[in-house]
Amino acid sequence: MSPSASTSPSPPVGSAERPAPGRTRRSGVPDPAARPAGRLAELPARVALVVVWSSGFLSGTLGLRYAAPYTFAALRFALAGLALLAVAAIRRQRLPRGRRLLHLAVAGVLVQAVQFSSIYVGMDLGVPSGLAALIIALYPLTASLLAVPLLHERVSAGQLLGLVLGLGGVALAVAEGIRLSLDCLPGLCFLALGLLGISAGTVYQKRFCGQMEPVSGNAVQLLAASLVVLVPALLAEGWDVHFTAAYWPVLLWSALVNSVIGVGLLYRLLQRHGTSQVSSLFQLVPMCTAALGALLLGQRLGPLTLAGLALATAGTLLTHRVRR
């Protein structure tokens, strides 16, 4: 995920759950024999979504070699926002105005600026990308807890059990990192802030931005986020970035692939299947990120980290399974 655009935006109007496309009988009832073919047809998009979002944590790790965290975040958001703004102009889509514009900006700051800048700071302070992905993947659980007082939603006993398992998995994974180095503690605090940002942003998005247009809406959110993180990038970091030949591919991947293509894949699946089926895919992001980090970046995965990943994944899957 890259962790880059909003990870759980509300689906566009008319994106209710639909059966997979396929042959139908004369009575109008979908032919059960066609369902597996429909699911297989969607498999590449689902795999691509998980890989693209997982690669966002790796592109962040690589990008931090050439730019300070807030500076890297500002560049990513600005480049992705301008790209989506150009697409909106080509499609002749009007940008939101007035109160809708303000609500989109607030949601974008929470989901984009607070979440991803905190992730980048946390990884810059030594937290591995796999552990960062695991902590942020708890947001469906924390967002559910925030939704109880704010959206008057109910949390079942199964969801609470999933929350306990998820937090236990994070504790196991974090315990190994703390045992190896206490220097990770400040980074873990920033990741907790990022988790709070995406959780609050998800609830705000659901409450005030339920009918957001994907292209123009995300352009507004990304550009608002870029303006917010530009302040610490200039004042605290002094715009610390080295535009080398090796940095440009990382920046372009983070902005265009993680933010633009990743969001496009997300909305494509949301339009066909709704939120319940798509949200389950994000439970695979921490494991995929850890595997990619070990394979491409040589990041160490100890036994407690692996056990924590498995336990937290089980907890979030349980929470999703019992959610209505």
Short mmCIF file of C-alpha atoms in Angstrom, two decimals:
data_model
loop_
_atom_site.label_atom_id
_atom_site.label_comp_id
_atom_site.label_asym_id
_atom_site.label_seq_id
_atom_site.Cartn_x
_atom_site.Cartn_y
_atom_site.Cartn_z
CA MET A 1 0.00 0.00 0.00
CA SER A 2 1.44 1.51 -0.67
CA PRO A 3 0.34 2.32 1.39
CA SER A 4 -0.73 5.76 -0.96
CA ALA A 5 -4.41 6.59 -1.67
CA SER A 6 -7.32 5.78 0.69
CA THR A 7 -7.33 2.07 1.39
CA SER A 8 -11.02 1.77 2.14
CA PRO A 9 -12.89 4.48 0.21
CA SER A 10 -16.62 4.23 -0.01
CA PRO A 11 -17.74 2.61 -3.25
CA PRO A 12 -19.26 4.72 -6.00
CA VAL A 13 -23.03 4.85 -6.36
CA GLY A 14 -24.39 1.59 -7.70
CA SER A 15 -21.44 -0.51 -6.56
CA ALA A 16 -23.47 -3.02 -4.58
CA GLU A 17 -22.46 -6.64 -4.43
CA ARG A 18 -22.96 -8.37 -7.80
CA PRO A 19 -22.43 -11.94 -8.88
CA ALA A 20 -19.48 -12.56 -11.16
CA PRO A 21 -20.37 -12.15 -14.82
CA GLY A 22 -21.09 -15.36 -16.64
CA ARG A 23 -23.66 -17.37 -18.55
CA THR A 24 -27.27 -17.34 -17.37
CA ARG A 25 -30.02 -19.87 -17.75
CA ARG A 26 -33.21 -19.02 -19.57
CA SER A 27 -34.90 -18.41 -16.25
CA GLY A 28 -32.46 -15.57 -15.59
CA VAL A 29 -30.66 -17.42 -12.79
CA PRO A 30 -26.85 -17.41 -13.18
CA ASP A 31 -25.45 -20.75 -14.21
CA PRO A 32 -23.36 -22.13 -11.31
CA ALA A 33 -20.93 -23.59 -13.83
CA ALA A 34 -20.06 -20.07 -14.98
CA ARG A 35 -19.13 -18.77 -11.52
CA PRO A 36 -15.63 -20.32 -11.31
CA ALA A 37 -14.79 -18.88 -14.73
CA GLY A 38 -15.90 -15.43 -13.54
CA ARG A 39 -13.74 -15.67 -10.44
CA LEU A 40 -10.75 -16.82 -12.45
CA ALA A 41 -11.23 -13.88 -14.80
CA GLU A 42 -10.94 -11.50 -11.84
CA LEU A 43 -7.93 -13.30 -10.34
CA PRO A 44 -5.26 -11.22 -12.17
CA ALA A 45 -6.81 -7.96 -10.96
CA ARG A 46 -7.01 -9.26 -7.37
CA VAL A 47 -3.41 -10.49 -7.39
CA ALA A 48 -2.26 -7.22 -8.97
CA LEU A 49 -4.04 -5.21 -6.27
CA VAL A 50 -2.33 -7.10 -3.44
CA VAL A 51 1.10 -6.92 -5.08
CA VAL A 52 0.78 -3.23 -5.98
CA TRP A 53 -0.29 -2.22 -2.48
CA SER A 54 2.41 -4.39 -0.93
CA SER A 55 5.05 -2.89 -3.20
CA GLY A 56 4.18 0.54 -1.83
CA PHE A 57 5.95 -0.28 1.42
CA LEU A 58 9.04 -1.39 -0.49
CA SER A 59 9.05 1.67 -2.74
CA GLY A 60 8.87 3.74 0.43
CA THR A 61 11.87 1.92 1.88
CA LEU A 62 13.86 2.54 -1.30
CA GLY A 63 12.66 6.13 -1.67
CA LEU A 64 13.89 6.99 1.81
CA ARG A 65 17.43 6.31 0.62
CA TYR A 66 17.22 9.43 -1.53
CA ALA A 67 14.74 11.70 0.23
CA ALA A 68 13.66 12.54 3.77
CA PRO A 69 10.26 11.10 4.78
CA TYR A 70 8.06 14.20 4.49
CA THR A 71 9.84 15.34 1.35
CA PHE A 72 9.32 11.97 -0.29
CA ALA A 73 5.65 11.98 0.72
CA ALA A 74 5.13 15.51 -0.64
CA LEU A 75 6.65 14.59 -4.00
CA ARG A 76 4.63 11.38 -4.25
CA PHE A 77 1.31 13.05 -3.44
CA ALA A 78 1.93 16.02 -5.73
CA LEU A 79 2.97 13.91 -8.70
CA ALA A 80 0.05 11.49 -8.31
CA GLY A 81 -2.44 14.30 -7.71
CA LEU A 82 -1.33 16.21 -10.79
CA ALA A 83 -1.54 13.03 -12.89
CA LEU A 84 -5.13 12.40 -11.74
CA LEU A 85 -5.96 16.08 -12.22
CA ALA A 86 -4.80 15.78 -15.85
CA VAL A 87 -6.98 12.69 -16.33
CA ALA A 88 -9.96 14.56 -14.87
CA ALA A 89 -9.33 17.45 -17.26
CA ILE A 90 -9.15 15.10 -20.25
CA ARG A 91 -12.47 13.54 -19.18
CA ARG A 92 -13.88 17.05 -18.60
CA GLN A 93 -14.82 16.19 -15.05
CA ARG A 94 -15.65 19.11 -12.79
CA LEU A 95 -13.78 19.32 -9.52
CA PRO A 96 -15.86 19.30 -6.34
CA ARG A 97 -16.57 22.65 -4.73
CA GLY A 98 -17.66 24.15 -1.46
CA ARG A 99 -18.36 21.78 1.41
CA ARG A 100 -17.67 18.66 -0.65
CA LEU A 101 -14.21 20.00 -1.48
CA LEU A 102 -13.52 20.64 2.20
CA HIS A 103 -14.66 17.16 3.25
CA LEU A 104 -12.49 15.54 0.57
CA ALA A 105 -9.50 17.59 1.69
CA VAL A 106 -9.94 16.57 5.34
CA ALA A 107 -10.27 12.88 4.44
CA GLY A 108 -7.24 13.14 2.16
CA VAL A 109 -5.12 14.72 4.88
CA LEU A 110 -6.02 11.96 7.35
CA VAL A 111 -5.73 9.00 4.99
CA GLN A 112 -2.85 10.22 2.84
CA ALA A 113 -0.79 12.81 4.74
CA VAL A 114 -1.06 11.47 8.29
CA GLN A 115 -0.93 7.81 7.33
CA PHE A 116 1.83 7.68 4.72
CA SER A 117 4.10 10.36 6.11
CA SER A 118 3.98 8.54 9.47
CA ILE A 119 4.73 5.24 7.72
CA TYR A 120 7.73 6.79 5.99
CA VAL A 121 9.02 8.33 9.22
CA GLY A 122 8.57 5.02 11.03
CA MET A 123 10.46 3.07 8.38
CA ASP A 124 13.13 5.77 8.28
CA LEU A 125 13.59 5.16 12.02
CA GLY A 126 14.23 1.46 11.44
CA VAL A 127 10.89 -0.36 11.35
CA PRO A 128 10.94 -3.07 8.61
CA SER A 129 8.44 -2.69 5.78
CA GLY A 130 6.69 -5.99 6.62
CA LEU A 131 6.08 -4.94 10.22
CA ALA A 132 4.90 -1.51 9.05
CA ALA A 133 2.40 -3.15 6.70
CA LEU A 134 1.20 -5.41 9.51
CA ILE A 135 0.49 -2.52 11.87
CA ILE A 136 -1.33 -0.47 9.24
CA ALA A 137 -3.35 -3.56 8.24
CA LEU A 138 -5.06 -3.37 11.62
CA TYR A 139 -7.01 -0.34 10.43
CA PRO A 140 -10.25 -2.27 9.68
CA LEU A 141 -10.30 -3.24 13.35
CA THR A 142 -9.49 0.18 14.77
CA ALA A 143 -11.82 1.88 12.30
CA SER A 144 -14.61 -0.43 13.48
CA LEU A 145 -14.02 0.68 17.07
CA LEU A 146 -14.10 4.35 16.04
CA ALA A 147 -17.31 3.74 14.11
CA VAL A 148 -19.14 2.64 17.26
CA PRO A 149 -19.42 6.12 18.86
CA LEU A 150 -19.14 8.15 15.63
CA LEU A 151 -21.29 6.17 13.20
CA HIS A 152 -23.34 4.25 15.79
CA GLU A 153 -22.24 0.90 14.42
CA ARG A 154 -22.18 -2.26 16.52
CA VAL A 155 -19.15 -4.47 17.14
CA SER A 156 -19.88 -8.17 17.59
CA ALA A 157 -18.10 -10.59 19.90
CA GLY A 158 -16.39 -12.14 16.87
CA GLN A 159 -15.02 -8.76 15.85
CA LEU A 160 -13.68 -8.17 19.34
CA LEU A 161 -12.01 -11.58 19.24
CA GLY A 162 -10.47 -10.69 15.90
CA LEU A 163 -9.20 -7.44 17.40
CA VAL A 164 -7.55 -9.28 20.28
CA LEU A 165 -5.90 -11.76 17.91
CA GLY A 166 -4.74 -8.95 15.64
CA LEU A 167 -3.23 -6.97 18.49
CA GLY A 168 -1.61 -10.13 19.82
CA GLY A 169 -0.01 -10.75 16.44
CA VAL A 170 1.37 -7.23 16.36
CA ALA A 171 2.70 -7.67 19.89
CA LEU A 172 4.56 -10.83 18.86
CA ALA A 173 6.05 -9.21 15.79
CA VAL A 174 6.98 -6.05 17.67
CA ALA A 175 8.50 -8.01 20.56
CA GLU A 176 11.15 -9.46 18.29
CA GLY A 177 12.04 -6.06 16.86
CA ILE A 178 12.27 -4.50 20.32
CA ARG A 179 14.45 -7.35 21.53
CA LEU A 180 16.83 -6.73 18.65
CA SER A 181 16.87 -2.94 18.97
CA LEU A 182 15.09 -0.48 21.24
CA ASP A 183 15.73 2.17 18.60
CA CYS A 184 12.58 0.95 16.82
CA LEU A 185 10.30 2.34 19.53
CA PRO A 186 10.03 5.89 18.10
CA GLY A 187 9.30 4.41 14.68
CA LEU A 188 6.54 2.24 16.14
CA CYS A 189 4.97 5.34 17.68
CA PHE A 190 4.84 7.01 14.27
CA LEU A 191 3.26 3.89 12.80
CA ALA A 192 0.63 4.03 15.54
CA LEU A 193 -0.05 7.61 14.44
CA GLY A 194 -0.36 6.41 10.85
CA LEU A 195 -2.82 3.73 11.96
CA LEU A 196 -4.87 6.38 13.75
CA GLY A 197 -4.81 8.56 10.63
CA ILE A 198 -6.15 5.92 8.25
CA SER A 199 -8.70 4.71 10.83
CA ALA A 200 -10.09 8.19 11.46
CA GLY A 201 -9.87 8.99 7.76
CA THR A 202 -11.82 5.86 6.83
CA VAL A 203 -14.64 6.78 9.21
CA TYR A 204 -14.63 10.38 7.96
CA GLN A 205 -14.61 9.19 4.35
CA LYS A 206 -17.60 6.93 4.99
CA ARG A 207 -19.49 9.67 6.81
CA PHE A 208 -18.90 12.65 4.51
CA CYS A 209 -17.46 11.41 1.18
CA GLY A 210 -19.65 8.43 0.37
CA GLN A 211 -20.24 9.44 -3.27
CA MET A 212 -16.73 10.58 -4.14
CA GLU A 213 -15.84 10.46 -7.83
CA PRO A 214 -12.69 8.29 -8.05
CA VAL A 215 -10.50 10.43 -10.34
CA SER A 216 -11.29 14.02 -9.38
CA GLY A 217 -11.93 13.11 -5.73
CA ASN A 218 -8.60 11.37 -5.30
CA ALA A 219 -6.86 14.22 -7.12
CA VAL A 220 -8.22 16.65 -4.53
CA GLN A 221 -7.25 14.38 -1.64
CA LEU A 222 -3.71 13.84 -2.90
CA LEU A 223 -3.08 17.52 -3.63
CA ALA A 224 -4.42 18.51 -0.20
CA ALA A 225 -2.13 15.94 1.40
CA SER A 226 0.86 17.23 -0.56
CA LEU A 227 0.28 20.78 0.70
CA VAL A 228 0.07 19.61 4.33
CA VAL A 229 3.26 17.52 4.30
CA LEU A 230 5.06 20.24 2.35
CA VAL A 231 5.23 22.27 5.58
CA PRO A 232 7.39 19.81 7.60
CA ALA A 233 9.30 18.93 4.41
CA LEU A 234 10.43 22.54 4.10
CA LEU A 235 10.69 23.58 7.75
CA ALA A 236 11.95 20.39 9.43
CA GLU A 237 13.82 18.69 6.59
CA GLY A 238 14.88 21.59 4.39
CA TRP A 239 13.54 19.79 1.30
CA ASP A 240 16.12 17.02 1.65
CA VAL A 241 16.06 15.08 -1.64
CA HIS A 242 18.69 13.82 -4.09
CA PHE A 243 17.32 13.54 -7.63
CA THR A 244 19.60 10.77 -8.87
CA ALA A 245 19.01 8.39 -11.75
CA ALA A 246 18.14 5.65 -9.26
CA TYR A 247 15.60 7.79 -7.43
CA TRP A 248 13.32 8.67 -10.34
CA PRO A 249 12.07 5.10 -10.97
CA VAL A 250 11.24 4.72 -7.27
CA LEU A 251 9.37 8.04 -7.17
CA LEU A 252 7.47 7.31 -10.37
CA TRP A 253 6.54 3.83 -9.16
CA SER A 254 5.35 5.18 -5.82
CA ALA A 255 3.28 7.97 -7.38
CA LEU A 256 1.95 6.46 -10.59
CA VAL A 257 1.80 2.74 -9.79
CA ASN A 258 1.03 2.77 -6.06
CA SER A 259 -1.18 5.86 -5.99
CA VAL A 260 -2.78 5.99 -9.46
CA ILE A 261 -2.87 2.39 -10.74
CA GLY A 262 -3.41 0.97 -7.26
CA VAL A 263 -6.45 3.18 -6.71
CA GLY A 264 -7.72 2.33 -10.19
CA LEU A 265 -7.56 -1.39 -9.43
CA LEU A 266 -9.29 -0.82 -6.12
CA TYR A 267 -12.21 1.04 -7.66
CA ARG A 268 -12.52 -1.45 -10.50
CA LEU A 269 -12.99 -4.28 -8.03
CA LEU A 270 -15.27 -2.19 -5.81
CA GLN A 271 -17.54 -1.43 -8.75
CA ARG A 272 -17.87 -5.14 -9.56
CA HIS A 273 -17.95 -6.71 -6.12
CA GLY A 274 -18.52 -4.09 -3.45
CA THR A 275 -16.52 -3.52 -0.30
CA SER A 276 -16.96 -6.83 1.54
CA GLN A 277 -15.15 -9.02 -0.99
CA VAL A 278 -12.47 -6.47 -1.80
CA SER A 279 -11.56 -5.63 1.80
CA SER A 280 -10.57 -9.25 2.44
CA LEU A 281 -7.75 -8.88 -0.09
CA PHE A 282 -5.99 -6.34 2.12
CA GLN A 283 -5.50 -8.98 4.79
CA LEU A 284 -2.93 -10.50 2.43
CA VAL A 285 -0.86 -7.31 2.14
CA PRO A 286 1.31 -7.77 5.30
CA MET A 287 2.34 -11.31 4.37
CA CYS A 288 3.00 -10.28 0.76
CA THR A 289 5.01 -7.25 1.91
CA ALA A 290 7.10 -9.36 4.28
CA ALA A 291 7.80 -11.88 1.52
CA LEU A 292 8.77 -9.18 -0.99
CA GLY A 293 10.95 -7.46 1.61
CA ALA A 294 12.80 -10.68 2.38
CA LEU A 295 13.18 -11.54 -1.30
CA LEU A 296 14.13 -8.13 -2.74
CA LEU A 297 15.58 -6.19 0.19
CA GLY A 298 17.01 -9.00 2.31
CA GLN A 299 14.94 -8.06 5.36
CA ARG A 300 15.13 -10.62 8.16
CA LEU A 301 12.00 -12.51 9.20
CA GLY A 302 12.45 -14.15 12.59
CA PRO A 303 10.14 -16.80 14.07
CA LEU A 304 8.23 -14.34 16.28
CA THR A 305 7.68 -12.00 13.35
CA LEU A 306 6.33 -14.84 11.20
CA ALA A 307 4.10 -16.05 14.03
CA GLY A 308 2.86 -12.51 14.60
CA LEU A 309 2.09 -12.06 10.91
CA ALA A 310 0.09 -15.28 10.85
CA LEU A 311 -1.81 -14.46 14.06
CA ALA A 312 -2.64 -10.89 13.02
CA THR A 313 -3.78 -12.08 9.59
CA ALA A 314 -6.06 -14.65 11.24
CA GLY A 315 -7.49 -11.97 13.51
CA THR A 316 -8.27 -9.53 10.70
CA LEU A 317 -9.75 -12.32 8.55
CA LEU A 318 -11.97 -13.35 11.46
CA THR A 319 -13.11 -9.77 11.92
CA HIS A 320 -13.92 -9.50 8.22
CA ARG A 321 -15.77 -12.82 8.17
CA VAL A 322 -18.15 -11.85 10.96
CA ARG A 323 -18.64 -8.25 9.79
CA ARG A 324 -21.99 -7.49 8.21
#
